[in-house]
Coordinates of C-alpha atoms in Angstrom, one line a residue:
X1061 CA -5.4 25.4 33.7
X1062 CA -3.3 26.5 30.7
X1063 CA -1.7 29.8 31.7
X1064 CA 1.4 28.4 31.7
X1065 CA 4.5 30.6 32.1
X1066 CA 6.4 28.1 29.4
X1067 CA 5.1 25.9 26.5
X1068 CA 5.9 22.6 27.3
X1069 CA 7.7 19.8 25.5
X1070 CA 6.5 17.0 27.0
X1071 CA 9.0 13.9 25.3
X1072 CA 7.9 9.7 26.0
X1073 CA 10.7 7.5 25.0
X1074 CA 9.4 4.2 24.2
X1075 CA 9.8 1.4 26.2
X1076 CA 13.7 3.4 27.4
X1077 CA 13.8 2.0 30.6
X1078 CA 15.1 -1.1 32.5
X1079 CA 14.5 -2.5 35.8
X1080 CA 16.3 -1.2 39.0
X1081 CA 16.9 -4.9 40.3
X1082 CA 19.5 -5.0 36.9
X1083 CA 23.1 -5.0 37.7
X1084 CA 23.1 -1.8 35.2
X1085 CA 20.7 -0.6 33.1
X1086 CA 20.7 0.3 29.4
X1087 CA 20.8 4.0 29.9
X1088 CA 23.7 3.6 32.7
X1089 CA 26.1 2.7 30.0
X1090 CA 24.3 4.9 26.8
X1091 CA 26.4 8.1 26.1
X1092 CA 23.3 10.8 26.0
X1093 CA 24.6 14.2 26.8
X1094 CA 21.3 15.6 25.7
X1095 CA 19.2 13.7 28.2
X1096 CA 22.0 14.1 31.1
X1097 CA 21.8 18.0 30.6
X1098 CA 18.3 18.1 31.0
X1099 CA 18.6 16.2 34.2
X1100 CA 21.7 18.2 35.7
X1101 CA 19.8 21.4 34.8
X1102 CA 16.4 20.5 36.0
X1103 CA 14.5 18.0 38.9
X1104 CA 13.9 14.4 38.6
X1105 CA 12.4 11.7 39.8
X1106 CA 11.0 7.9 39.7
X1107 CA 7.4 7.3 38.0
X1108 CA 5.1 4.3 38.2
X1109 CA 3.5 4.4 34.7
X1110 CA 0.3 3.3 35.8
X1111 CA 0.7 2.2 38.9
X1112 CA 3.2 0.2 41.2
X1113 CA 2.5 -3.6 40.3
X1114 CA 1.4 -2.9 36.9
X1115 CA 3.4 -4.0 34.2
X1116 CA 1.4 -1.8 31.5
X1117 CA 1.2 -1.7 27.4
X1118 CA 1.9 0.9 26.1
X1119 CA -1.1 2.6 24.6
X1120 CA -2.7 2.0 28.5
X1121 CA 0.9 4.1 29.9
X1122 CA -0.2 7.1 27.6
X1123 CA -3.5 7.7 28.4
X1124 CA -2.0 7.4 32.2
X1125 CA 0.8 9.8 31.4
X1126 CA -1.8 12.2 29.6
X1127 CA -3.2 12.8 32.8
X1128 CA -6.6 9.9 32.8
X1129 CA -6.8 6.8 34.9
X1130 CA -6.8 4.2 32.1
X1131 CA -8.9 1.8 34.6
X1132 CA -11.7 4.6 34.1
X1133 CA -11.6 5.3 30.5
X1134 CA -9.6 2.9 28.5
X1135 CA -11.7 1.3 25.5
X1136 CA -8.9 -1.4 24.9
X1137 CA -6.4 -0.9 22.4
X1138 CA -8.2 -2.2 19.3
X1139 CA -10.1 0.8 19.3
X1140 CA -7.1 3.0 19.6
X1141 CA -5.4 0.9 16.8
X1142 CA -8.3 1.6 14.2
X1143 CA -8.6 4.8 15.6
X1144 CA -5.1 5.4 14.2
X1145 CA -5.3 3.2 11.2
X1146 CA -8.1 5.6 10.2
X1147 CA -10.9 2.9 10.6
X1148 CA -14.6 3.5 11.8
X1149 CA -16.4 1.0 13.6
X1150 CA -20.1 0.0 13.9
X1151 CA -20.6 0.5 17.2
X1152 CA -22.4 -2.7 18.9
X1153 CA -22.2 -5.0 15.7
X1154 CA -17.7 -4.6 15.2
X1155 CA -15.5 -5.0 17.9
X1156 CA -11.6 -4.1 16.8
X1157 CA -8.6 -5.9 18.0
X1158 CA -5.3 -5.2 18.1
X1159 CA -3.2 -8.2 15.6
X1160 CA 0.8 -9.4 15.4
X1161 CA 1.3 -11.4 12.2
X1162 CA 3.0 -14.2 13.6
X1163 CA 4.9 -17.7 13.0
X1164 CA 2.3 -20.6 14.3
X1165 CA 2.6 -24.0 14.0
X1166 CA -0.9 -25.1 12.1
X1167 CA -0.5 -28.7 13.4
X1168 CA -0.1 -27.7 17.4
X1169 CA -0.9 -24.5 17.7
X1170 CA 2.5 -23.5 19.2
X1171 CA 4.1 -20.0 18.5
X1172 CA 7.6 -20.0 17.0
X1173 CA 7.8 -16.2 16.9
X1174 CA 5.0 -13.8 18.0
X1175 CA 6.2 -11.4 15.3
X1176 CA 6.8 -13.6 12.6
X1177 CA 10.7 -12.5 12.6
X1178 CA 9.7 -8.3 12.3
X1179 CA 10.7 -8.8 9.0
X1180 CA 7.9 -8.5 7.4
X1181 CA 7.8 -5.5 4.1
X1182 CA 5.1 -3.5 4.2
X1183 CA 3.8 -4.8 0.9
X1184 CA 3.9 -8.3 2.4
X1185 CA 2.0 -7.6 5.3
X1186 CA -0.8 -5.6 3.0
X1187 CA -1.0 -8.4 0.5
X1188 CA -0.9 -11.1 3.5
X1189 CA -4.0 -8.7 5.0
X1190 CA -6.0 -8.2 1.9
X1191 CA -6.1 -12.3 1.6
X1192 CA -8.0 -12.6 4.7
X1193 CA -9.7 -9.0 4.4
X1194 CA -13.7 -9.1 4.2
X1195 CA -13.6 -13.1 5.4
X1196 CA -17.2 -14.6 5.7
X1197 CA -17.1 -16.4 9.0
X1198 CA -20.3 -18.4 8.4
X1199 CA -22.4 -18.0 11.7
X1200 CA -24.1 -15.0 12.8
X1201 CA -23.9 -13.6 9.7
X1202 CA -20.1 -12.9 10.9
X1203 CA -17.1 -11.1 9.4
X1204 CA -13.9 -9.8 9.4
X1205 CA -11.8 -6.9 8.3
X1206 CA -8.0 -6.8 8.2
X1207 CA -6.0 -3.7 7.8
X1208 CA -1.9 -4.1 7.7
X1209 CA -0.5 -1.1 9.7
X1210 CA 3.1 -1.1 10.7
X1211 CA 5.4 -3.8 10.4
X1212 CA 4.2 -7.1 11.8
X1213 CA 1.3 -5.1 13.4
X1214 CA -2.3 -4.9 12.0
X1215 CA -5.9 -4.5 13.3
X1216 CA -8.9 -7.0 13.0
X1217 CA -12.7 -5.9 12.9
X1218 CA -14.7 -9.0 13.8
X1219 CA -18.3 -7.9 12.6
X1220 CA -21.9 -9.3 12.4
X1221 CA -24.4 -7.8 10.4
X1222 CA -26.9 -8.8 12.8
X1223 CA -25.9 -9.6 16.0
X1224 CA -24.7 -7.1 18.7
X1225 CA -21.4 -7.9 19.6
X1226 CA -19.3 -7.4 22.9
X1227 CA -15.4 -6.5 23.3
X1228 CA -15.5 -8.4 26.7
X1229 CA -13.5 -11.0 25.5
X1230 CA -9.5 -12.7 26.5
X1231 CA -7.0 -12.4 23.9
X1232 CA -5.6 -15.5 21.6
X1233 CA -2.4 -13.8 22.5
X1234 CA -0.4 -15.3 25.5
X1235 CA 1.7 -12.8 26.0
X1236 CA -1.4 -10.9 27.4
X1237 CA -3.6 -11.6 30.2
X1238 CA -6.9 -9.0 29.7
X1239 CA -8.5 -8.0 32.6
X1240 CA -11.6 -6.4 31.3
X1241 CA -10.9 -3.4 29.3
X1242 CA -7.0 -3.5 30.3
X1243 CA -4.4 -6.4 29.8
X1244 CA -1.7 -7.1 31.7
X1245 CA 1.8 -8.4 30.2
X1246 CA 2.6 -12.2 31.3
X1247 CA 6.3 -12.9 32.1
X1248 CA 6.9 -16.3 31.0
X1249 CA 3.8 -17.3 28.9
X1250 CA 2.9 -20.4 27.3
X1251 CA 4.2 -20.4 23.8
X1252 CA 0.4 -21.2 22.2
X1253 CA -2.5 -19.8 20.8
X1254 CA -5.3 -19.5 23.4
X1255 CA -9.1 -19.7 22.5
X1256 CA -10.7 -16.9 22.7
X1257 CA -13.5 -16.6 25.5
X1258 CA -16.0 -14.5 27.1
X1259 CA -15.4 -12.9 30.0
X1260 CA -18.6 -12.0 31.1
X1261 CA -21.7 -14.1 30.3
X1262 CA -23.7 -12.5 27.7
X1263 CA -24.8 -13.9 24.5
X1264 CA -22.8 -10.7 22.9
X1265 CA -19.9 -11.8 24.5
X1266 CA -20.1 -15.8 23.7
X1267 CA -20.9 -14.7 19.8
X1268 CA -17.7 -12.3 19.8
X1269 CA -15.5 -15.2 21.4
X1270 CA -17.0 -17.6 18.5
X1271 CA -16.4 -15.4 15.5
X1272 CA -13.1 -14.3 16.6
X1273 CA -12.0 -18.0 17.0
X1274 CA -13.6 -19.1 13.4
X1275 CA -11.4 -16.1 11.9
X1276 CA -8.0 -17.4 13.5
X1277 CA -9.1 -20.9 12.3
X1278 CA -9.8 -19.8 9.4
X1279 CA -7.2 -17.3 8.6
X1280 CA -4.3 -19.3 9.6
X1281 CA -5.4 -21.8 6.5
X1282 CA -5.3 -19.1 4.3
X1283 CA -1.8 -17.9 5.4
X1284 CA -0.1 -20.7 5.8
X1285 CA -1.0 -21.6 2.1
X1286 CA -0.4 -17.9 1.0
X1287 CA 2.1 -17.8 -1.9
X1288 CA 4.1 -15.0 0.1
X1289 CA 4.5 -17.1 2.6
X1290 CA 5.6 -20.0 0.5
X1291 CA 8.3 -17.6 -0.8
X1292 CA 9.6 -16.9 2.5
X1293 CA 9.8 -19.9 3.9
X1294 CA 11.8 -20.6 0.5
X1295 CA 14.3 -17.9 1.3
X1296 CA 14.6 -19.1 4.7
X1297 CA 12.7 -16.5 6.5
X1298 CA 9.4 -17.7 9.0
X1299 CA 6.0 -17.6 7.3
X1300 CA 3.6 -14.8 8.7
X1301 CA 0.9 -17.4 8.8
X1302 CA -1.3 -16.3 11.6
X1303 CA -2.7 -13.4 13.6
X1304 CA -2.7 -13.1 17.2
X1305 CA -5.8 -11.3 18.7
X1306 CA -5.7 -9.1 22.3
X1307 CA -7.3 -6.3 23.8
X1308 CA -10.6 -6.1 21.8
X1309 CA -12.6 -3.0 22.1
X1310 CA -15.7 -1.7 20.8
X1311 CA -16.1 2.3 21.1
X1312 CA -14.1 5.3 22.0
X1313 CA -13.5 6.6 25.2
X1314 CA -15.7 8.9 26.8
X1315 CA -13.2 11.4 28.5
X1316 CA -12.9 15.0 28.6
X1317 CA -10.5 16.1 25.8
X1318 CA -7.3 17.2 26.2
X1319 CA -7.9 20.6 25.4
X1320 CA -10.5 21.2 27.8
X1321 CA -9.0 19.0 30.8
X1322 CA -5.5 21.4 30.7
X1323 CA -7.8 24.2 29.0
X1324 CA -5.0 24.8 26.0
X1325 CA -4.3 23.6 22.6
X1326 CA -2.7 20.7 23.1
X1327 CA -1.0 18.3 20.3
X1328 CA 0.2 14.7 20.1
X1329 CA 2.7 13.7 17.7
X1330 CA 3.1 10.2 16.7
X1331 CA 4.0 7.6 14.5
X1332 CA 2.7 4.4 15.3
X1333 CA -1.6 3.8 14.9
X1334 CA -2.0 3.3 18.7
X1335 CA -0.6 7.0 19.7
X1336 CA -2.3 8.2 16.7
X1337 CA -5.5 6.6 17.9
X1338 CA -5.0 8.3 21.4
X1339 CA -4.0 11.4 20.3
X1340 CA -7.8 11.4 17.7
X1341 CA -9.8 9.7 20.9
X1342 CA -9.1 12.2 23.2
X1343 CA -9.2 14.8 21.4
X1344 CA -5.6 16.3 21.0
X1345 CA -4.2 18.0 17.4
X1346 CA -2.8 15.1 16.3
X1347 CA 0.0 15.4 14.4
X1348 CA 1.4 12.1 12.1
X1349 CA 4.4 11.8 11.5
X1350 CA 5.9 9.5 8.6
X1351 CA 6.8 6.1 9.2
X1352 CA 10.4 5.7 10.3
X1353 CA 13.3 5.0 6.9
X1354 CA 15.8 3.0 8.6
X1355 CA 17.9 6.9 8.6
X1356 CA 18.2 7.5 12.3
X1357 CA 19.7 11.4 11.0
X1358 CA 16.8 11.7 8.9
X1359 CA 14.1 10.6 10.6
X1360 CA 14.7 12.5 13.8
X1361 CA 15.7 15.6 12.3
X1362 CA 12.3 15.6 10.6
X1363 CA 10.4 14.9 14.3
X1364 CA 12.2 17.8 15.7
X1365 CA 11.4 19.8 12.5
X1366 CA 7.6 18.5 13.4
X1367 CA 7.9 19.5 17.1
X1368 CA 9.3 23.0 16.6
X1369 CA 6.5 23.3 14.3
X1370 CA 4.2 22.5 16.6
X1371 CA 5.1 24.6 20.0
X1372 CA 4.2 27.9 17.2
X1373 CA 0.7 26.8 17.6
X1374 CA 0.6 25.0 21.0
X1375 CA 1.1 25.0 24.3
X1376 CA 2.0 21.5 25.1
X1377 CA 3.6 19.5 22.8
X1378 CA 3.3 15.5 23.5
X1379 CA 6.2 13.4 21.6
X1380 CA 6.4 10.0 21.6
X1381 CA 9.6 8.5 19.7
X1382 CA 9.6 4.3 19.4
X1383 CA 13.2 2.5 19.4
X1384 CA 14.6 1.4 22.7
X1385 CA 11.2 -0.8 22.8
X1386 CA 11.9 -3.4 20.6
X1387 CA 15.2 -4.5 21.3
X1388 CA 14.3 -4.6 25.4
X1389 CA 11.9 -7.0 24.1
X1390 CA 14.4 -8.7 22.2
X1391 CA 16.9 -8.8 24.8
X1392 CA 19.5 -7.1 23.0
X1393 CA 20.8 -4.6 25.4
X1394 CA 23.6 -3.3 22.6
X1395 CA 20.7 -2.6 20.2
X1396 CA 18.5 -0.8 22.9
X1397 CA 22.0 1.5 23.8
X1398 CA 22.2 2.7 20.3
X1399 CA 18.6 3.3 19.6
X1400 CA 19.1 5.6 22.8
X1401 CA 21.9 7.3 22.0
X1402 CA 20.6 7.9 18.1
X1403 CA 17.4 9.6 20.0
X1404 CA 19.7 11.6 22.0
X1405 CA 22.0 12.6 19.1
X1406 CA 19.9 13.5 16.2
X1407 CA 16.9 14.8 18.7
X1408 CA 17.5 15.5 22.5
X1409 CA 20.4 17.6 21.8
X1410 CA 19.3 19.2 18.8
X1411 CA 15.5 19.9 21.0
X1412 CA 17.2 21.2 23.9
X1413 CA 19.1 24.1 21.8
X1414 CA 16.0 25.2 20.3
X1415 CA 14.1 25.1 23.1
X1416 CA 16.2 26.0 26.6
X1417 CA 15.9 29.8 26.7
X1418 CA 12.3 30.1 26.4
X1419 CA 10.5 26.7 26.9
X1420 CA 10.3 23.9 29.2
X1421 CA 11.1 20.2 28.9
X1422 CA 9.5 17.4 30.3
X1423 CA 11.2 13.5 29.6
X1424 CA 10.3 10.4 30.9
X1425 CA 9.5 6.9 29.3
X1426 CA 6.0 4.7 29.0
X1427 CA 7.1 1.9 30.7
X1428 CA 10.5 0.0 31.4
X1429 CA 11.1 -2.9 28.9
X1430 CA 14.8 -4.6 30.5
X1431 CA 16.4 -7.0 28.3
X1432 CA 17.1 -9.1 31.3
X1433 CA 13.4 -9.9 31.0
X1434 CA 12.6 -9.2 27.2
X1435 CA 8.8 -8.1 28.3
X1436 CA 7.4 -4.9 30.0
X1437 CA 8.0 -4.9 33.6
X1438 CA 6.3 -3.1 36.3
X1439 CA 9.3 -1.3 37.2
X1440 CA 9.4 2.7 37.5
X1441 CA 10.7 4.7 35.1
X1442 CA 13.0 8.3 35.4
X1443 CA 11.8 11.5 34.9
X1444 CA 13.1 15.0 34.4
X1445 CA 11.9 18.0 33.9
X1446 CA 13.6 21.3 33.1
X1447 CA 12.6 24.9 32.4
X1448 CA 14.7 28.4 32.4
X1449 CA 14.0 29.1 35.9
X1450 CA 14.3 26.1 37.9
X1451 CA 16.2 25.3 40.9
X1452 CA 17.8 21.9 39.8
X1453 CA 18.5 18.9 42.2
X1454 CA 21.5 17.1 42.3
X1455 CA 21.1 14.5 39.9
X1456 CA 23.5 14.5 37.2
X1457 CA 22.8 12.0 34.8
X1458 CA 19.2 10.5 33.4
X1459 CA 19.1 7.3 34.9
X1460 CA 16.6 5.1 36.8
X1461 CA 19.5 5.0 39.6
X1462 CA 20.5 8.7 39.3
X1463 CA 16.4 10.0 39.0
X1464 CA 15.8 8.3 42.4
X1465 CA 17.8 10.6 44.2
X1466 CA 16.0 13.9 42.6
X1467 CA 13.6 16.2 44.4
X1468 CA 10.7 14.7 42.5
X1469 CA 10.7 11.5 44.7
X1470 CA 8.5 9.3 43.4
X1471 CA 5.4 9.8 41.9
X1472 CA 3.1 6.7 42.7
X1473 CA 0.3 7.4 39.5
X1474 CA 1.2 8.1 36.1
X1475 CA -2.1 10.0 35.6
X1476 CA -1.3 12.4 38.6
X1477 CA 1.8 13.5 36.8
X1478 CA 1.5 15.8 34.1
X1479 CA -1.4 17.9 36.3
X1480 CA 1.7 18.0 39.3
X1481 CA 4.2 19.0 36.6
X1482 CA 1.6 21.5 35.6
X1483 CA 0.8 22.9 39.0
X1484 CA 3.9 23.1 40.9
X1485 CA 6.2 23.9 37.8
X1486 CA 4.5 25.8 35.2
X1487 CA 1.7 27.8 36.4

């Protein structure tokens, strides 16, 4: 496919939209003359992520907006996770899950905070992991392995040195309902930990459920008595005491890779493990970038650097920048608005200078996360798309509202998008 008149910048904002039904949305009231030029000088329109109905996560969204139908190929995020954590897996006898660190009541059960306050240092959460890393579960000649990755995020490898395992299992984590290989955000979900049960009936299956539950059993002992933990409910802070398990999966994906489907180098640039993951499973250059500083300046400065970099070697560039995500689930509109506007400022404007004369410019978001519901939504999200030579639409300003109106029109599957970009635009 890849004869493409322009190299492509094709930039994900995480999590950067809201909900249509809102009286105004976050990026209605952000200041973000970066992403309003590239919609006044280029066409836009409305994307489901996945698909109308589907309220997706986030690694599911990518492999959609990558141009695969995540219902065909998705392993389930644990697999992405260690993937991007660096991890291999024994396939059949490990089965990785995606984990929060988070504040659990031992006596009930009940979740205070599914993140354990996102305030948890990076040494904490390593120390916290390595107490419960290489746990002997004591059936099935059962283990686990823990590995701290980002923040309050971390992966579990529930093993058995002699027992094949399965990842058809539910998550422990309310907040998601899985549905085989996929799960599906829950709007209001009961605030406790779920047991953890087959979903099909195999023995595999019914062992996987049973270790995974002994390790959250287990675990949460160890945590709760964890000095750290002891120190920070001393300092007033919540205890990361327990880990919450979803979207267990067992091997990689068995898709064409990237290069081959558009047939051009293609890379992935990304911070967090389950991009990273993606980017290694389907076999883009994936490109790491370092862990954000709390610098807004420096840290995008040094992902544009990374992405001009790139497009030398390349001729699609995927981006994906975090920030507008967590405060949508947070429900802090104010937050979300300046996490938007410090994109826009220190690496919209700065990537649409460097890059308008000769290359082309493709933005859009993984899925809408509106603060008036402080979860992902099934919502659409805008897109626009410039390069030197097209005919723009009317739209003026990148907005869900404004994007509706473009020539684009809606585009009903995220992982027909990229190959229509590709097609009508850029051959």
């Amino acid at each position: 496919m890849c004869g493409v008149r322009y190299k492509l910048v094709y930039l994900v904002i995480d999590g950067m939209a809201d909900s249509l039904k809102d009286p105004v949305t976050t990026l209605e009231i952000s200041v973000k003359p970066g992403l309003d030029w590239v919609a006044s000088r280029g066409v836009c329109g409305l994307l489901y992520p996945v698909s109308r109905g589907v309220a997706p996560e986030s690694d599911e969204a990518v492999i959609s907006l990558l141009g695969y139908d995540p219902h065909e190929v998705y392993p389930g995020r644990g697999v992405l996770e260690a993937l991007g954590a660096g991890l291999e897996l024994k396939w059949s006898f490990e089965v990785a899950f995606r984990a929060n660190f988070a504040t659990v009541d031992p006596a009930t059960r009940r979740i205070i905070d599914r993140r354990a306050g996102r305030d948890i240092g990076i040494e904490e959460a390593r120390e916290l992991a390595e107490a419960i890393n290489n746990l002997e579960l004591g059936e099935y000649d059962g283990y686990a392995r823990v590995v701290a990755t980002i923040g309050h995020r971390a992966v579990v490898i529930i093993g058995s040195r002699s027992h094949r395992l399965s990842p058809l299992v539910s998550n422990n984590d309310p907040a998601y309902e899985k549905k085989g290989f996929v799960s599906i955000a829950v709007e209001r979900p009961e605030p406790f930990v779920k047991d953890i049960r087959p979903l099909v009936e195999t023995r595999e299956a019914e062992i996987t459920a049973r270790l995974a539950n002994m390790f959250f059993n287990k675990a949460l002992k160890i945590l709760t008595e964890h000095p750290i933990n002891i120190e920070r409910a001393r300092r007033g802070l919540l205890p990361a005491n327990a880990l919450l398990l979803r979207d267990a999966g067992g091997e990689p994906p068995r898709a064409q890779p990237l290069s081959e489907k558009y047939k051009c180098k293609f890379a992935v640039l990304a911070e967090m493990p389950v991009e990273i993951g993606i980017g290694r499973a389907f076999g883009a250059d994936t490109l790491v970038l370092n862990p954000p500083t709390g610098n807004p300046q420096v840290d995008y400065e040094e992902r544009l650097e990374a992405t001009l970099q790139a497009l030398r070697d390349h001729n699609i560039v995927y981006v994906h920048l975090k920030g507008p995500d967590e405060p949508g689930h947070d429900g802090n509109m104010e937050l979300k608005k300046r996490k938007i506007e410090e994109i826009d400022k220190y690496y919209v404007q700065s990537l649409v200078e460097s890059v308008r004369e000769k290359y082309a410019l493709l933005v859009t978001a993984d899925h809408a996360t509106p603060p008036s519901k402080k979860a992902h939504t099934d919502d659409p999200v805008p897109v626009a798309l410039y390069t030197p030579d097209i005919l723009a639409d009317n739209v003026t300003r990148f907005t869900e509202r404004e994007c509706a109106q473009g020539s684009l029109g809606v585009v009903e599957h995220g992982w027909k998008f990229l190959p229509l970009i590709l097609e009508k635009y850029l051959l």
